[in-house]
mmCIF file with all atom_site columns, C-alpha atoms in Angstrom:
data_model
loop_
_atom_site.group_PDB
_atom_site.id
_atom_site.type_symbol
_atom_site.label_atom_id
_atom_site.label_alt_id
_atom_site.label_comp_id
_atom_site.label_asym_id
_atom_site.label_entity_id
_atom_site.label_seq_id
_atom_site.pdbx_PDB_ins_code
_atom_site.Cartn_x
_atom_site.Cartn_y
_atom_site.Cartn_z
_atom_site.occupancy
_atom_site.B_iso_or_equiv
_atom_site.pdbx_formal_charge
_atom_site.auth_seq_id
_atom_site.auth_comp_id
_atom_site.auth_asym_id
_atom_site.auth_atom_id
_atom_site.pdbx_PDB_model_num
ATOM 1   C CA . GLN H 1 1   ? -0.281  0.022  -0.003  1.00 93.00 ? 193 GLN H CA 1
ATOM 2   C CA . LEU H 1 2   ? 0.703   3.677  -0.634  1.00 96.00 ? 194 LEU H CA 1
ATOM 3   C CA . GLN H 1 3   ? 3.535   4.832  2.045   1.00 97.00 ? 195 GLN H CA 1
ATOM 4   C CA . LEU H 1 4   ? 5.096   8.414  2.637   1.00 98.00 ? 196 LEU H CA 1
ATOM 5   C CA . GLN H 1 5   ? 8.175   8.804  4.775   1.00 98.00 ? 197 GLN H CA 1
ATOM 6   C CA . GLU H 1 6   ? 9.361   12.587 5.779   1.00 98.00 ? 198 GLU H CA 1
ATOM 7   C CA . SER H 1 7   ? 13.278  13.189 5.942   1.00 98.00 ? 199 SER H CA 1
ATOM 8   C CA . GLY H 1 8   ? 15.474  16.203 6.890   1.00 96.00 ? 200 GLY H CA 1
ATOM 9   C CA . PRO H 1 9   ? 17.253  17.600 9.480   1.00 97.00 ? 201 PRO H CA 1
ATOM 10  C CA . GLY H 1 10  ? 15.285  18.142 12.949  1.00 96.00 ? 202 GLY H CA 1
ATOM 11  C CA . LEU H 1 11  ? 17.097  20.587 14.152  1.00 98.00 ? 203 LEU H CA 1
ATOM 12  C CA . VAL H 1 12  ? 17.525  24.036 12.657  1.00 98.00 ? 204 VAL H CA 1
ATOM 13  C CA . LYS H 1 13  ? 19.056  27.451 14.076  1.00 98.00 ? 205 LYS H CA 1
ATOM 14  C CA . PRO H 1 14  ? 16.587  30.639 13.774  1.00 97.00 ? 206 PRO H CA 1
ATOM 15  C CA . SER H 1 15  ? 16.656  32.669 10.631  1.00 97.00 ? 207 SER H CA 1
ATOM 16  C CA . GLU H 1 16  ? 17.400  29.804 8.084   1.00 98.00 ? 208 GLU H CA 1
ATOM 17  C CA . THR H 1 17  ? 15.822  27.322 5.863   1.00 98.00 ? 209 THR H CA 1
ATOM 18  C CA . LEU H 1 18  ? 13.926  24.354 7.028   1.00 98.00 ? 210 LEU H CA 1
ATOM 19  C CA . SER H 1 19  ? 14.403  21.729 4.705   1.00 98.00 ? 211 SER H CA 1
ATOM 20  C CA . LEU H 1 20  ? 11.916  18.506 4.261   1.00 98.00 ? 212 LEU H CA 1
ATOM 21  C CA . THR H 1 21  ? 11.908  15.825 2.040   1.00 98.00 ? 213 THR H CA 1
ATOM 22  C CA . CYS H 1 22  ? 8.761   13.581 1.587   1.00 98.00 ? 214 CYS H CA 1
ATOM 23  C CA . THR H 1 23  ? 8.988   10.292 -0.470  1.00 98.00 ? 215 THR H CA 1
ATOM 24  C CA . VAL H 1 24  ? 6.783   8.208  -1.942  1.00 98.00 ? 216 VAL H CA 1
ATOM 25  C CA . SER H 1 25  ? 6.663   3.955  -2.034  1.00 97.00 ? 217 SER H CA 1
ATOM 26  C CA . GLY H 1 26  ? 3.657   1.706  -3.437  1.00 96.00 ? 218 GLY H CA 1
ATOM 27  C CA . GLY H 1 27  ? 2.437   3.884  -5.815  1.00 95.00 ? 219 GLY H CA 1
ATOM 28  C CA . SER H 1 28  ? 3.297   6.990  -8.137  1.00 96.00 ? 220 SER H CA 1
ATOM 29  C CA . ILE H 1 29  ? 3.300   10.566 -7.285  1.00 97.00 ? 221 ILE H CA 1
ATOM 30  C CA . SER H 1 30  ? 2.472   11.664 -10.675 1.00 96.00 ? 222 SER H CA 1
ATOM 31  C CA . SER H 1 31  ? -1.365  10.636 -10.663 1.00 94.00 ? 223 SER H CA 1
ATOM 32  C CA . SER H 1 32  ? -4.288  13.181 -11.754 1.00 93.00 ? 224 SER H CA 1
ATOM 33  C CA . SER H 1 33  ? -6.003  12.100 -8.772  1.00 95.00 ? 225 SER H CA 1
ATOM 34  C CA . TYR H 1 34  ? -3.978  13.520 -6.054  1.00 96.00 ? 226 TYR H CA 1
ATOM 35  C CA . TYR H 1 35  ? -2.334  16.425 -4.454  1.00 97.00 ? 227 TYR H CA 1
ATOM 36  C CA . TRP H 1 36  ? 0.465   16.285 -2.162  1.00 98.00 ? 228 TRP H CA 1
ATOM 37  C CA . GLY H 1 37  ? 0.276   18.630 0.954   1.00 98.00 ? 229 GLY H CA 1
ATOM 38  C CA . TRP H 1 38  ? 2.352   19.304 4.287   1.00 98.00 ? 230 TRP H CA 1
ATOM 39  C CA . ILE H 1 39  ? 0.833   19.412 7.229   1.00 98.00 ? 231 ILE H CA 1
ATOM 40  C CA . ARG H 1 40  ? 2.681   20.735 10.794  1.00 98.00 ? 232 ARG H CA 1
ATOM 41  C CA . GLN H 1 41  ? 1.587   20.766 14.614  1.00 98.00 ? 233 GLN H CA 1
ATOM 42  C CA . PRO H 1 42  ? 3.598   22.200 16.903  1.00 98.00 ? 234 PRO H CA 1
ATOM 43  C CA . PRO H 1 43  ? 3.803   20.343 20.057  1.00 97.00 ? 235 PRO H CA 1
ATOM 44  C CA . GLY H 1 44  ? 0.381   20.186 22.594  1.00 96.00 ? 236 GLY H CA 1
ATOM 45  C CA . LYS H 1 45  ? -1.348  21.995 19.630  1.00 97.00 ? 237 LYS H CA 1
ATOM 46  C CA . GLY H 1 46  ? -3.117  21.292 16.485  1.00 97.00 ? 238 GLY H CA 1
ATOM 47  C CA . LEU H 1 47  ? -3.004  21.145 13.361  1.00 98.00 ? 239 LEU H CA 1
ATOM 48  C CA . GLU H 1 48  ? -1.982  23.667 10.432  1.00 98.00 ? 240 GLU H CA 1
ATOM 49  C CA . TRP H 1 49  ? -2.289  23.130 6.974   1.00 98.00 ? 241 TRP H CA 1
ATOM 50  C CA . ILE H 1 50  ? 0.896   24.021 5.055   1.00 98.00 ? 242 ILE H CA 1
ATOM 51  C CA . GLY H 1 51  ? 0.946   24.171 1.521   1.00 98.00 ? 243 GLY H CA 1
ATOM 52  C CA . SER H 1 52  ? -0.064  21.209 -1.423  1.00 98.00 ? 244 SER H CA 1
ATOM 53  C CA . ILE H 1 53  ? 1.728   20.491 -5.030  1.00 97.00 ? 245 ILE H CA 1
ATOM 54  C CA . TYR H 1 54  ? 0.354   18.462 -7.612  1.00 97.00 ? 246 TYR H CA 1
ATOM 55  C CA . TYR H 1 55  ? 2.637   16.667 -9.806  1.00 97.00 ? 247 TYR H CA 1
ATOM 56  C CA . SER H 1 56  ? 2.640   19.164 -12.843 1.00 96.00 ? 248 SER H CA 1
ATOM 57  C CA . GLY H 1 57  ? 4.176   21.218 -10.155 1.00 96.00 ? 249 GLY H CA 1
ATOM 58  C CA . SER H 1 58  ? 1.261   23.906 -9.663  1.00 95.00 ? 250 SER H CA 1
ATOM 59  C CA . THR H 1 59  ? 1.031   24.993 -6.132  1.00 96.00 ? 251 THR H CA 1
ATOM 60  C CA . TYR H 1 60  ? -1.251  26.666 -3.611  1.00 94.00 ? 252 TYR H CA 1
ATOM 61  C CA . TYR H 1 61  ? -0.335  27.814 0.227   1.00 97.00 ? 253 TYR H CA 1
ATOM 62  C CA . ASN H 1 62  ? -1.528  29.067 3.325   1.00 97.00 ? 254 ASN H CA 1
ATOM 63  C CA . PRO H 1 63  ? -1.622  32.557 3.045   1.00 96.00 ? 255 PRO H CA 1
ATOM 64  C CA . SER H 1 64  ? -0.172  32.754 6.879   1.00 96.00 ? 256 SER H CA 1
ATOM 65  C CA . LEU H 1 65  ? 3.457   31.483 5.306   1.00 97.00 ? 257 LEU H CA 1
ATOM 66  C CA . LYS H 1 66  ? 2.988   31.820 1.820   1.00 97.00 ? 258 LYS H CA 1
ATOM 67  C CA . SER H 1 67  ? 5.857   33.957 1.875   1.00 97.00 ? 259 SER H CA 1
ATOM 68  C CA . ARG H 1 68  ? 8.521   31.750 3.363   1.00 98.00 ? 260 ARG H CA 1
ATOM 69  C CA . VAL H 1 69  ? 7.172   28.318 1.749   1.00 98.00 ? 261 VAL H CA 1
ATOM 70  C CA . THR H 1 70  ? 8.161   26.619 -1.069  1.00 98.00 ? 262 THR H CA 1
ATOM 71  C CA . ILE H 1 71  ? 7.135   22.699 -2.295  1.00 98.00 ? 263 ILE H CA 1
ATOM 72  C CA . SER H 1 72  ? 8.353   21.248 -4.935  1.00 98.00 ? 264 SER H CA 1
ATOM 73  C CA . VAL H 1 73  ? 8.430   18.003 -6.612  1.00 98.00 ? 265 VAL H CA 1
ATOM 74  C CA . ASP H 1 74  ? 10.579  15.518 -8.236  1.00 97.00 ? 266 ASP H CA 1
ATOM 75  C CA . THR H 1 75  ? 8.525   12.812 -9.760  1.00 97.00 ? 267 THR H CA 1
ATOM 76  C CA . SER H 1 76  ? 12.069  10.823 -11.192 1.00 97.00 ? 268 SER H CA 1
ATOM 77  C CA . LYS H 1 77  ? 12.567  10.413 -7.588  1.00 97.00 ? 269 LYS H CA 1
ATOM 78  C CA . ASN H 1 78  ? 8.548   9.789  -6.504  1.00 97.00 ? 270 ASN H CA 1
ATOM 79  C CA . GLN H 1 79  ? 9.271   12.673 -4.287  1.00 98.00 ? 271 GLN H CA 1
ATOM 80  C CA . PHE H 1 80  ? 8.340   16.062 -2.797  1.00 98.00 ? 272 PHE H CA 1
ATOM 81  C CA . SER H 1 81  ? 9.787   18.595 -0.848  1.00 98.00 ? 273 SER H CA 1
ATOM 82  C CA . LEU H 1 82  ? 9.196   21.235 1.666   1.00 98.00 ? 274 LEU H CA 1
ATOM 83  C CA . LYS H 1 83  ? 11.284  24.542 2.258   1.00 98.00 ? 275 LYS H CA 1
ATOM 84  C CA . LEU H 1 84  ? 10.175  27.216 4.793   1.00 98.00 ? 276 LEU H CA 1
ATOM 85  C CA . SER H 1 85  ? 12.967  30.399 5.283   1.00 98.00 ? 277 SER H CA 1
ATOM 86  C CA . SER H 1 86  ? 13.696  32.893 7.610   1.00 98.00 ? 278 SER H CA 1
ATOM 87  C CA . VAL H 1 87  ? 12.442  29.834 10.499  1.00 98.00 ? 279 VAL H CA 1
ATOM 88  C CA . THR H 1 88  ? 11.904  30.881 14.508  1.00 98.00 ? 280 THR H CA 1
ATOM 89  C CA . ALA H 1 89  ? 10.855  29.075 17.358  1.00 98.00 ? 281 ALA H CA 1
ATOM 90  C CA . ALA H 1 90  ? 7.338   29.555 16.374  1.00 98.00 ? 282 ALA H CA 1
ATOM 91  C CA . ASP H 1 91  ? 8.064   26.871 13.620  1.00 98.00 ? 283 ASP H CA 1
ATOM 92  C CA . THR H 1 92  ? 9.301   23.692 16.067  1.00 98.00 ? 284 THR H CA 1
ATOM 93  C CA . ALA H 1 93  ? 6.522   21.645 15.131  1.00 98.00 ? 285 ALA H CA 1
ATOM 94  C CA . VAL H 1 94  ? 6.156   17.876 13.958  1.00 98.00 ? 286 VAL H CA 1
ATOM 95  C CA . TYR H 1 95  ? 6.290   18.010 10.416  1.00 98.00 ? 287 TYR H CA 1
ATOM 96  C CA . TYR H 1 96  ? 3.396   15.391 8.493   1.00 98.00 ? 288 TYR H CA 1
ATOM 97  C CA . CYS H 1 97  ? 3.017   15.024 4.471   1.00 98.00 ? 289 CYS H CA 1
ATOM 98  C CA . ALA H 1 98  ? 0.316   13.655 2.862   1.00 98.00 ? 290 ALA H CA 1
ATOM 99  C CA . ARG H 1 99  ? -1.272  12.183 -0.470  1.00 98.00 ? 291 ARG H CA 1
ATOM 100 C CA . GLN H 1 100 ? -4.092  14.371 -0.657  1.00 97.00 ? 292 GLN H CA 1
ATOM 101 C CA . GLY H 1 101 ? -7.782  13.765 -3.060  1.00 94.00 ? 293 GLY H CA 1
ATOM 102 C CA . ARG H 1 102 ? -8.128  15.897 -5.857  1.00 95.00 ? 294 ARG H CA 1
ATOM 103 C CA . TYR H 1 103 ? -11.318 16.544 -7.642  1.00 93.00 ? 295 TYR H CA 1
ATOM 104 C CA . CYS H 1 104 ? -11.707 18.203 -10.877 1.00 92.00 ? 296 CYS H CA 1
ATOM 105 C CA . SER H 1 105 ? -15.495 19.577 -12.193 1.00 91.00 ? 297 SER H CA 1
ATOM 106 C CA . GLY H 1 106 ? -16.786 22.025 -14.409 1.00 90.00 ? 298 GLY H CA 1
ATOM 107 C CA . GLY H 1 107 ? -13.268 23.516 -14.869 1.00 88.00 ? 299 GLY H CA 1
ATOM 108 C CA . SER H 1 108 ? -12.428 23.872 -11.145 1.00 90.00 ? 300 SER H CA 1
ATOM 109 C CA . CYS H 1 109 ? -10.562 21.190 -8.904  1.00 91.00 ? 301 CYS H CA 1
ATOM 110 C CA . TYR H 1 110 ? -10.858 20.742 -5.193  1.00 92.00 ? 302 TYR H CA 1
ATOM 111 C CA . SER H 1 111 ? -8.403  19.563 -2.950  1.00 90.00 ? 303 SER H CA 1
ATOM 112 C CA . LEU H 1 112 ? -10.027 16.748 -0.545  1.00 92.00 ? 304 LEU H CA 1
ATOM 113 C CA . ALA H 1 113 ? -9.222  14.888 2.537   1.00 97.00 ? 305 ALA H CA 1
ATOM 114 C CA . PHE H 1 114 ? -5.527  13.604 3.558   1.00 98.00 ? 306 PHE H CA 1
ATOM 115 C CA . ASP H 1 115 ? -4.783  10.386 3.258   1.00 96.00 ? 307 ASP H CA 1
ATOM 116 C CA . PRO H 1 116 ? -2.731  8.611  4.465   1.00 97.00 ? 308 PRO H CA 1
ATOM 117 C CA . TRP H 1 117 ? 0.088   10.412 6.133   1.00 98.00 ? 309 TRP H CA 1
ATOM 118 C CA . GLY H 1 118 ? 3.501   9.673  7.258   1.00 98.00 ? 310 GLY H CA 1
ATOM 119 C CA . GLN H 1 119 ? 5.000   9.568  10.160  1.00 98.00 ? 311 GLN H CA 1
ATOM 120 C CA . GLY H 1 120 ? 5.615   12.708 11.076  1.00 98.00 ? 312 GLY H CA 1
ATOM 121 C CA . THR H 1 121 ? 9.518   14.012 11.867  1.00 98.00 ? 313 THR H CA 1
ATOM 122 C CA . LEU H 1 122 ? 9.939   16.758 14.653  1.00 98.00 ? 314 LEU H CA 1
ATOM 123 C CA . VAL H 1 123 ? 12.276  19.701 13.505  1.00 98.00 ? 315 VAL H CA 1
ATOM 124 C CA . THR H 1 124 ? 13.106  22.771 16.317  1.00 98.00 ? 316 THR H CA 1
ATOM 125 C CA . VAL H 1 125 ? 14.060  25.295 15.630  1.00 98.00 ? 317 VAL H CA 1
ATOM 126 C CA . SER H 1 126 ? 17.030  26.512 18.139  1.00 97.00 ? 318 SER H CA 1
ATOM 127 C CA . SER H 1 127 ? 20.839  27.811 18.245  1.00 95.00 ? 319 SER H CA 1
ATOM 128 C CA . GLN D 2 1   ? -6.466  30.813 16.017  1.00 68.00 ? 209 GLN D CA 1
ATOM 129 C CA . SER D 2 2   ? -7.779  28.340 13.913  1.00 70.00 ? 210 SER D CA 1
ATOM 130 C CA . ALA D 2 3   ? -9.985  28.463 10.895  1.00 86.00 ? 211 ALA D CA 1
ATOM 131 C CA . LEU D 2 4   ? -13.043 26.147 12.225  1.00 97.00 ? 212 LEU D CA 1
ATOM 132 C CA . THR D 2 5   ? -14.162 25.722 15.776  1.00 97.00 ? 213 THR D CA 1
ATOM 133 C CA . GLN D 2 6   ? -14.284 22.976 17.409  1.00 98.00 ? 214 GLN D CA 1
ATOM 134 C CA . PRO D 2 7   ? -15.039 22.259 21.256  1.00 98.00 ? 215 PRO D CA 1
ATOM 135 C CA . PRO D 2 8   ? -11.491 21.682 23.153  1.00 97.00 ? 216 PRO D CA 1
ATOM 136 C CA . SER D 2 9   ? -13.096 18.313 25.140  1.00 98.00 ? 217 SER D CA 1
ATOM 137 C CA . ALA D 2 10  ? -16.022 15.460 24.849  1.00 98.00 ? 218 ALA D CA 1
ATOM 138 C CA . SER D 2 11  ? -16.402 12.861 26.629  1.00 97.00 ? 219 SER D CA 1
ATOM 139 C CA . GLY D 2 12  ? -19.155 10.110 27.236  1.00 97.00 ? 220 GLY D CA 1
ATOM 140 C CA . SER D 2 13  ? -19.007 6.589  28.773  1.00 97.00 ? 221 SER D CA 1
ATOM 141 C CA . PRO D 2 14  ? -18.517 3.086  27.123  1.00 97.00 ? 222 PRO D CA 1
ATOM 142 C CA . GLY D 2 15  ? -21.785 2.097  24.799  1.00 97.00 ? 223 GLY D CA 1
ATOM 143 C CA . GLN D 2 16  ? -23.278 5.871  24.801  1.00 97.00 ? 224 GLN D CA 1
ATOM 144 C CA . SER D 2 17  ? -22.633 8.314  21.880  1.00 98.00 ? 225 SER D CA 1
ATOM 145 C CA . VAL D 2 18  ? -20.905 11.753 21.607  1.00 98.00 ? 226 VAL D CA 1
ATOM 146 C CA . THR D 2 19  ? -20.679 14.110 19.021  1.00 98.00 ? 227 THR D CA 1
ATOM 147 C CA . ILE D 2 20  ? -18.165 16.780 17.916  1.00 98.00 ? 228 ILE D CA 1
ATOM 148 C CA . SER D 2 21  ? -19.130 19.535 16.073  1.00 98.00 ? 229 SER D CA 1
ATOM 149 C CA . CYS D 2 22  ? -17.275 21.995 13.672  1.00 98.00 ? 230 CYS D CA 1
ATOM 150 C CA . THR D 2 23  ? -17.922 25.501 13.069  1.00 98.00 ? 231 THR D CA 1
ATOM 151 C CA . GLY D 2 24  ? -17.043 27.472 9.894   1.00 97.00 ? 232 GLY D CA 1
ATOM 152 C CA . THR D 2 25  ? -18.414 29.801 7.542   1.00 96.00 ? 233 THR D CA 1
ATOM 153 C CA . SER D 2 26  ? -19.982 29.818 4.345   1.00 95.00 ? 234 SER D CA 1
ATOM 154 C CA . SER D 2 27  ? -16.441 29.774 2.660   1.00 95.00 ? 235 SER D CA 1
ATOM 155 C CA . ASP D 2 28  ? -15.703 26.601 3.842   1.00 96.00 ? 236 ASP D CA 1
ATOM 156 C CA . VAL D 2 29  ? -17.931 24.151 5.543   1.00 97.00 ? 237 VAL D CA 1
ATOM 157 C CA . GLY D 2 30  ? -20.857 25.949 4.163   1.00 96.00 ? 238 GLY D CA 1
ATOM 158 C CA . GLY D 2 31  ? -19.722 26.441 0.898   1.00 95.00 ? 239 GLY D CA 1
ATOM 159 C CA . TYR D 2 32  ? -18.304 23.100 0.163   1.00 95.00 ? 240 TYR D CA 1
ATOM 160 C CA . ASN D 2 33  ? -19.396 19.618 1.031   1.00 96.00 ? 241 ASN D CA 1
ATOM 161 C CA . TYR D 2 34  ? -15.320 18.662 1.198   1.00 96.00 ? 242 TYR D CA 1
ATOM 162 C CA . VAL D 2 35  ? -15.383 18.175 5.243   1.00 98.00 ? 243 VAL D CA 1
ATOM 163 C CA . SER D 2 36  ? -12.957 15.504 6.891   1.00 98.00 ? 244 SER D CA 1
ATOM 164 C CA . TRP D 2 37  ? -12.232 14.226 10.423  1.00 98.00 ? 245 TRP D CA 1
ATOM 165 C CA . TYR D 2 38  ? -8.716  13.148 11.703  1.00 98.00 ? 246 TYR D CA 1
ATOM 166 C CA . GLN D 2 39  ? -8.368  10.643 14.788  1.00 98.00 ? 247 GLN D CA 1
ATOM 167 C CA . GLN D 2 40  ? -4.931  11.300 16.435  1.00 98.00 ? 248 GLN D CA 1
ATOM 168 C CA . HIS D 2 41  ? -3.439  9.148  19.132  1.00 98.00 ? 249 HIS D CA 1
ATOM 169 C CA . PRO D 2 42  ? -0.832  10.341 20.951  1.00 97.00 ? 250 PRO D CA 1
ATOM 170 C CA . GLY D 2 43  ? 2.711   10.433 19.443  1.00 96.00 ? 251 GLY D CA 1
ATOM 171 C CA . LYS D 2 44  ? 0.606   8.857  15.995  1.00 98.00 ? 252 LYS D CA 1
ATOM 172 C CA . ALA D 2 45  ? 0.288   10.248 12.699  1.00 98.00 ? 253 ALA D CA 1
ATOM 173 C CA . PRO D 2 46  ? -4.026  11.467 12.336  1.00 98.00 ? 254 PRO D CA 1
ATOM 174 C CA . LYS D 2 47  ? -5.694  8.923  10.673  1.00 98.00 ? 255 LYS D CA 1
ATOM 175 C CA . LEU D 2 48  ? -9.299  9.931  7.986   1.00 98.00 ? 256 LEU D CA 1
ATOM 176 C CA . MET D 2 49  ? -11.918 8.753  9.872   1.00 98.00 ? 257 MET D CA 1
ATOM 177 C CA . ILE D 2 50  ? -14.664 10.623 7.227   1.00 98.00 ? 258 ILE D CA 1
ATOM 178 C CA . TYR D 2 51  ? -13.965 12.340 4.135   1.00 97.00 ? 259 TYR D CA 1
ATOM 179 C CA . GLU D 2 52  ? -16.985 14.711 2.318   1.00 97.00 ? 260 GLU D CA 1
ATOM 180 C CA . VAL D 2 53  ? -19.122 15.418 5.224   1.00 97.00 ? 261 VAL D CA 1
ATOM 181 C CA . SER D 2 54  ? -20.285 11.406 5.875   1.00 98.00 ? 262 SER D CA 1
ATOM 182 C CA . LYS D 2 55  ? -18.155 8.827  3.778   1.00 97.00 ? 263 LYS D CA 1
ATOM 183 C CA . ARG D 2 56  ? -15.895 6.603  5.632   1.00 98.00 ? 264 ARG D CA 1
ATOM 184 C CA . PRO D 2 57  ? -12.814 5.022  4.023   1.00 96.00 ? 265 PRO D CA 1
ATOM 185 C CA . SER D 2 58  ? -12.057 1.480  4.201   1.00 96.00 ? 266 SER D CA 1
ATOM 186 C CA . GLY D 2 59  ? -11.696 0.179  7.291   1.00 96.00 ? 267 GLY D CA 1
ATOM 187 C CA . VAL D 2 60  ? -12.925 2.500  9.564   1.00 97.00 ? 268 VAL D CA 1
ATOM 188 C CA . PRO D 2 61  ? -15.791 1.198  11.755  1.00 97.00 ? 269 PRO D CA 1
ATOM 189 C CA . ASP D 2 62  ? -19.191 2.423  11.057  1.00 96.00 ? 270 ASP D CA 1
ATOM 190 C CA . ARG D 2 63  ? -19.369 3.816  14.878  1.00 97.00 ? 271 ARG D CA 1
ATOM 191 C CA . PHE D 2 64  ? -17.831 7.197  13.092  1.00 98.00 ? 272 PHE D CA 1
ATOM 192 C CA . SER D 2 65  ? -20.654 9.014  10.967  1.00 98.00 ? 273 SER D CA 1
ATOM 193 C CA . GLY D 2 66  ? -20.173 12.249 9.548   1.00 98.00 ? 274 GLY D CA 1
ATOM 194 C CA . SER D 2 67  ? -23.029 15.084 8.625   1.00 98.00 ? 275 SER D CA 1
ATOM 195 C CA . LYS D 2 68  ? -23.014 18.889 7.996   1.00 98.00 ? 276 LYS D CA 1
ATOM 196 C CA . SER D 2 69  ? -26.151 20.929 8.347   1.00 97.00 ? 277 SER D CA 1
ATOM 197 C CA . GLY D 2 70  ? -25.212 24.994 6.977   1.00 97.00 ? 278 GLY D CA 1
ATOM 198 C CA . ASN D 2 71  ? -21.489 25.782 8.182   1.00 97.00 ? 279 ASN D CA 1
ATOM 199 C CA . THR D 2 72  ? -21.618 23.449 10.728  1.00 98.00 ? 280 THR D CA 1
ATOM 200 C CA . ALA D 2 73  ? -19.767 20.009 10.577  1.00 98.00 ? 281 ALA D CA 1
ATOM 201 C CA . SER D 2 74  ? -20.456 17.388 13.038  1.00 98.00 ? 282 SER D CA 1
ATOM 202 C CA . LEU D 2 75  ? -18.621 13.475 13.643  1.00 98.00 ? 283 LEU D CA 1
ATOM 203 C CA . THR D 2 76  ? -20.384 10.983 15.536  1.00 98.00 ? 284 THR D CA 1
ATOM 204 C CA . VAL D 2 77  ? -19.039 8.336  17.598  1.00 98.00 ? 285 VAL D CA 1
ATOM 205 C CA . SER D 2 78  ? -21.952 5.649  18.741  1.00 97.00 ? 286 SER D CA 1
ATOM 206 C CA . GLY D 2 79  ? -21.012 2.863  20.962  1.00 97.00 ? 287 GLY D CA 1
ATOM 207 C CA . LEU D 2 80  ? -17.835 4.390  22.447  1.00 98.00 ? 288 LEU D CA 1
ATOM 208 C CA . GLN D 2 81  ? -14.874 2.313  22.940  1.00 97.00 ? 289 GLN D CA 1
ATOM 209 C CA . ALA D 2 82  ? -11.556 2.321  25.319  1.00 97.00 ? 290 ALA D CA 1
ATOM 210 C CA . GLU D 2 83  ? -9.705  2.673  21.711  1.00 97.00 ? 291 GLU D CA 1
ATOM 211 C CA . ASP D 2 84  ? -11.719 5.753  20.716  1.00 98.00 ? 292 ASP D CA 1
ATOM 212 C CA . GLU D 2 85  ? -10.105 8.120  23.133  1.00 98.00 ? 293 GLU D CA 1
ATOM 213 C CA . ALA D 2 86  ? -7.841  9.906  21.403  1.00 98.00 ? 294 ALA D CA 1
ATOM 214 C CA . ASP D 2 87  ? -7.667  13.639 19.611  1.00 98.00 ? 295 ASP D CA 1
ATOM 215 C CA . TYR D 2 88  ? -10.181 14.492 16.407  1.00 98.00 ? 296 TYR D CA 1
ATOM 216 C CA . TYR D 2 89  ? -9.745  17.137 14.378  1.00 98.00 ? 297 TYR D CA 1
ATOM 217 C CA . CYS D 2 90  ? -12.201 18.366 11.406  1.00 98.00 ? 298 CYS D CA 1
ATOM 218 C CA . SER D 2 91  ? -10.429 19.402 8.290   1.00 98.00 ? 299 SER D CA 1
ATOM 219 C CA . SER D 2 92  ? -12.345 21.785 5.378   1.00 97.00 ? 300 SER D CA 1
ATOM 220 C CA . TYR D 2 93  ? -11.549 22.993 1.831   1.00 96.00 ? 301 TYR D CA 1
ATOM 221 C CA . ALA D 2 94  ? -11.828 26.546 1.742   1.00 95.00 ? 302 ALA D CA 1
ATOM 222 C CA . GLY D 2 95  ? -11.184 27.651 -1.883  1.00 91.00 ? 303 GLY D CA 1
ATOM 223 C CA . SER D 2 96  ? -7.329  27.232 -2.711  1.00 86.00 ? 304 SER D CA 1
ATOM 224 C CA . LYS D 2 97  ? -6.648  26.646 0.889   1.00 94.00 ? 305 LYS D CA 1
ATOM 225 C CA . VAL D 2 98  ? -7.169  23.868 3.555   1.00 97.00 ? 306 VAL D CA 1
ATOM 226 C CA . VAL D 2 99  ? -8.347  24.594 6.977   1.00 97.00 ? 307 VAL D CA 1
ATOM 227 C CA . PHE D 2 100 ? -8.701  22.740 10.158  1.00 98.00 ? 308 PHE D CA 1
ATOM 228 C CA . GLY D 2 101 ? -10.388 23.150 13.456  1.00 98.00 ? 309 GLY D CA 1
ATOM 229 C CA . GLY D 2 102 ? -8.392  23.452 16.451  1.00 97.00 ? 310 GLY D CA 1
ATOM 230 C CA . GLY D 2 103 ? -9.198  19.655 17.649  1.00 98.00 ? 311 GLY D CA 1
ATOM 231 C CA . THR D 2 104 ? -11.570 18.262 20.324  1.00 98.00 ? 312 THR D CA 1
ATOM 232 C CA . LYS D 2 105 ? -10.425 15.767 22.854  1.00 98.00 ? 313 LYS D CA 1
ATOM 233 C CA . LEU D 2 106 ? -12.110 12.672 23.555  1.00 98.00 ? 314 LEU D CA 1
ATOM 234 C CA . THR D 2 107 ? -12.290 10.748 26.722  1.00 98.00 ? 315 THR D CA 1
ATOM 235 C CA . VAL D 2 108 ? -14.000 7.690  27.241  1.00 97.00 ? 316 VAL D CA 1
ATOM 236 C CA . LEU D 2 109 ? -14.772 7.545  31.274  1.00 93.00 ? 317 LEU D CA 1
#
C-alpha cells in the first residue's frame, strides 16, 4: 500500500531555512487524482496546513505562510519537498506529509481529504 | 486561532454516543461538501476517519459517522469504546486553501 516518509534535519537554527523531503512508495506521485501536501503540528497544539502540490508542479499555500514556503516535486524520484525560510522558534513542530485527494469538475479543482499520512518528523528551531 | 471551531473536549461512557461539532463559515464548511475528520492518538500521525462530510474510508468502523448542517459539521461516535479516546480534528476545503479545526480531545470515561 502507499506509504510516505519524511526526511530531513531535526534541528534548524533561527533565521535559516528548514528543508524536508517526502518519499512516496507503493504508488506513483504522478497521478491526476491527487495533490501532495505538508501539514505541521507544534508540540501540544493542533494541525496547520502548510501547502500542497500537484505532480505538474502547480502549488497552493497557506496564506499565512506563503511568503516563506516553497514546495517542489521530483517525479523521477517520486518525492516532494518543503522549504520554509527565515524560521523562528514558532516553526518548531512535527511536520507531516500526506497524499491529498483531488477532484475536478466544471473547470475547477478541489482539494479533498489527506490520506495516508507519513509518520511525521520533529523539527526543532534552536541555536 | 484555528479557522474552524471545535470544542476543546468531549466525553462519554463506553457504549454511549458522543457528537463533536466543527463550525466554520460559508467560505469553508458551508460552501463545500469537502469536510473531513481525523483521529490522532498520542505520538501518532492523524488517521482519516470521515471524508466528504459523511463517507467512511475502508476499515473505519461504522460507529463513526459524519454530517453537516449549514456552516457546522459534526462527527458522531456511537457505541464508544476505550480505543476511541483520542484527539479529533475536522478540516475543510476553503477555496484554494485548507483549514483545520483546533481539535477536540475525546475522553472515554
